[in-house]
Tab-separated table of C-alpha atoms in Angstrom:
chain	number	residue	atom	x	y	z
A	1	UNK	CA	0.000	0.000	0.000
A	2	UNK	CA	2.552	2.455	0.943
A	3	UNK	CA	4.331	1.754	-2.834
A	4	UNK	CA	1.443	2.626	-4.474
A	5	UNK	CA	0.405	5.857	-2.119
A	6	UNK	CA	4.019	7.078	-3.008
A	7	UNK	CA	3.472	6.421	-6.787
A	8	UNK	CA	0.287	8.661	-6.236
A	9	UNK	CA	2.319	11.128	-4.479
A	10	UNK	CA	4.777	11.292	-7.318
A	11	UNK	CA	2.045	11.790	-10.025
A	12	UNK	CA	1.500	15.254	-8.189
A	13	UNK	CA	5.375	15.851	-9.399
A	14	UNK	CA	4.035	15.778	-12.965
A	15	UNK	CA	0.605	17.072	-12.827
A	16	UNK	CA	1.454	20.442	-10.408
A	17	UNK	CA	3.872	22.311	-12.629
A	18	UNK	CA	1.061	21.819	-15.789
A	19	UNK	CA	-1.940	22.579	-13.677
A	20	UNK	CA	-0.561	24.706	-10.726
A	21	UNK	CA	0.142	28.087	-12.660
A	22	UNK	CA	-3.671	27.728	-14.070
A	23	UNK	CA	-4.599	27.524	-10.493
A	24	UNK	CA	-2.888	30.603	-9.687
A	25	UNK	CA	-4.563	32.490	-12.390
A	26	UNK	CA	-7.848	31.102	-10.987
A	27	UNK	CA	-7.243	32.023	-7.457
A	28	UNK	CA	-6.037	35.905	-8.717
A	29	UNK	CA	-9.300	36.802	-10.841
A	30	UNK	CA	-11.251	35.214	-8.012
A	31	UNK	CA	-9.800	37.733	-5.242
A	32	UNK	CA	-10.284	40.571	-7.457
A	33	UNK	CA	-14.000	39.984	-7.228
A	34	UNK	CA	-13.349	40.977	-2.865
A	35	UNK	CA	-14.229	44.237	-2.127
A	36	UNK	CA	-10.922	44.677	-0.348
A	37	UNK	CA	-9.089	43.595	-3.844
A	38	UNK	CA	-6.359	46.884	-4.304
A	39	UNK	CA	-4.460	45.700	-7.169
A	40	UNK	CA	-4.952	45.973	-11.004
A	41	UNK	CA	-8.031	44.738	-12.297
A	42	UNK	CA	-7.722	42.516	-15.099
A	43	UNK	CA	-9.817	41.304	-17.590
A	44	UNK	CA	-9.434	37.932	-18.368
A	45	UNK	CA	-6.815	34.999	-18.117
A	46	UNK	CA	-4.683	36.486	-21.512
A	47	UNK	CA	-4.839	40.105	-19.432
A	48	UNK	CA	-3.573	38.520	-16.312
A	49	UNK	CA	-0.868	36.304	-17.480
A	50	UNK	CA	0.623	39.849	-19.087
A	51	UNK	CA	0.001	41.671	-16.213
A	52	UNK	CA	1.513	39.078	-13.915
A	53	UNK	CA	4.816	38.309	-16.259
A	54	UNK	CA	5.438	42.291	-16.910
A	55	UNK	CA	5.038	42.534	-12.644
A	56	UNK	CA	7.722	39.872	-11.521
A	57	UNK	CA	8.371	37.592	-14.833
A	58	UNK	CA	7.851	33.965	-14.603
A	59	UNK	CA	8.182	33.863	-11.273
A	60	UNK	CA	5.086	35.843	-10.444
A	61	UNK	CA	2.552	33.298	-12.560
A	62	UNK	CA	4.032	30.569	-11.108
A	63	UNK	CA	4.123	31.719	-7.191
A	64	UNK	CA	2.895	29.134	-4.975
A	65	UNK	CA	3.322	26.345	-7.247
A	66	UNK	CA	5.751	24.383	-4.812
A	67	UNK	CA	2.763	24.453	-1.993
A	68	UNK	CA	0.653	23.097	-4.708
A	69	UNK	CA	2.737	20.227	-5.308
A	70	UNK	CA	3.077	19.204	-1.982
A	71	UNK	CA	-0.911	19.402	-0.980
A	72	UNK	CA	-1.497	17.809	-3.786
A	73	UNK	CA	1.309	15.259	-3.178
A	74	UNK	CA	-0.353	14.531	0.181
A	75	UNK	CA	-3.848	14.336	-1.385
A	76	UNK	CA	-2.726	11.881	-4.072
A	77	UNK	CA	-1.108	9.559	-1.574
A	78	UNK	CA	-4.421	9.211	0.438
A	79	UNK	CA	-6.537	8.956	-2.543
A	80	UNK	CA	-4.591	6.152	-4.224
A	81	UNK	CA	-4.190	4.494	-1.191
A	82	UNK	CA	-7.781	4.633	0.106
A	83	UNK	CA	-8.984	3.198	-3.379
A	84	UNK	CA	-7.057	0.374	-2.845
A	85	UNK	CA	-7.826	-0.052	0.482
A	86	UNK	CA	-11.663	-0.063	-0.766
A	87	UNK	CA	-10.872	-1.781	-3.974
A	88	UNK	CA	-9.250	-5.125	-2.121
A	89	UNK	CA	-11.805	-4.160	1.188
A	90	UNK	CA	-15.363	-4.300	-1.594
A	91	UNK	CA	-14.397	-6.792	-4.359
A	92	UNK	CA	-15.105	-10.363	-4.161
């Protein structure tokens, strides 16, 4: 169990530098909507990512990418382990 909770772990290696930075963008058009938002207002992911890379370059649109990978290394682990846990618990 704990070979294949690791393997799920890992998978978040792979999957958080593709899907992290979208997250990011998410998360930044989402705060903008709080009435206590003071930065820019953008318009749109294509407005952002500019507005983002011209602010502090790569870096900046992919901040917080390295927490991402490790909640969702954590996450993976329990999910792939808890499915087989259920899988070998549930089938016949």
């Amino acid at each position: 169990l704990t070979q294949i909770g690791l393997a799920g772990a890992t998978s978040a290696l792979f999957t958080t530098p593709i899907l992290g930075p979208g997250e990011r963008l998410k998360c930044v058009l989402q705060t903008m909507e709080s009435p206590s938002y003071k930065g820019p207002k953008y318009n749109g992911y294509k407005e952002l990512v500019s507005g983002l890379y011209q602010e502090g370059g790569i870096r900046s649109i992919v901040r917080g990418s390295g927490i991402t990978c490790l909640r969702d290394g954590v996450a993976s682990f329990f999910y792939f382990t808890t499915y087989e846990v259920l899988k070998k618990t549930w089938t016949p």
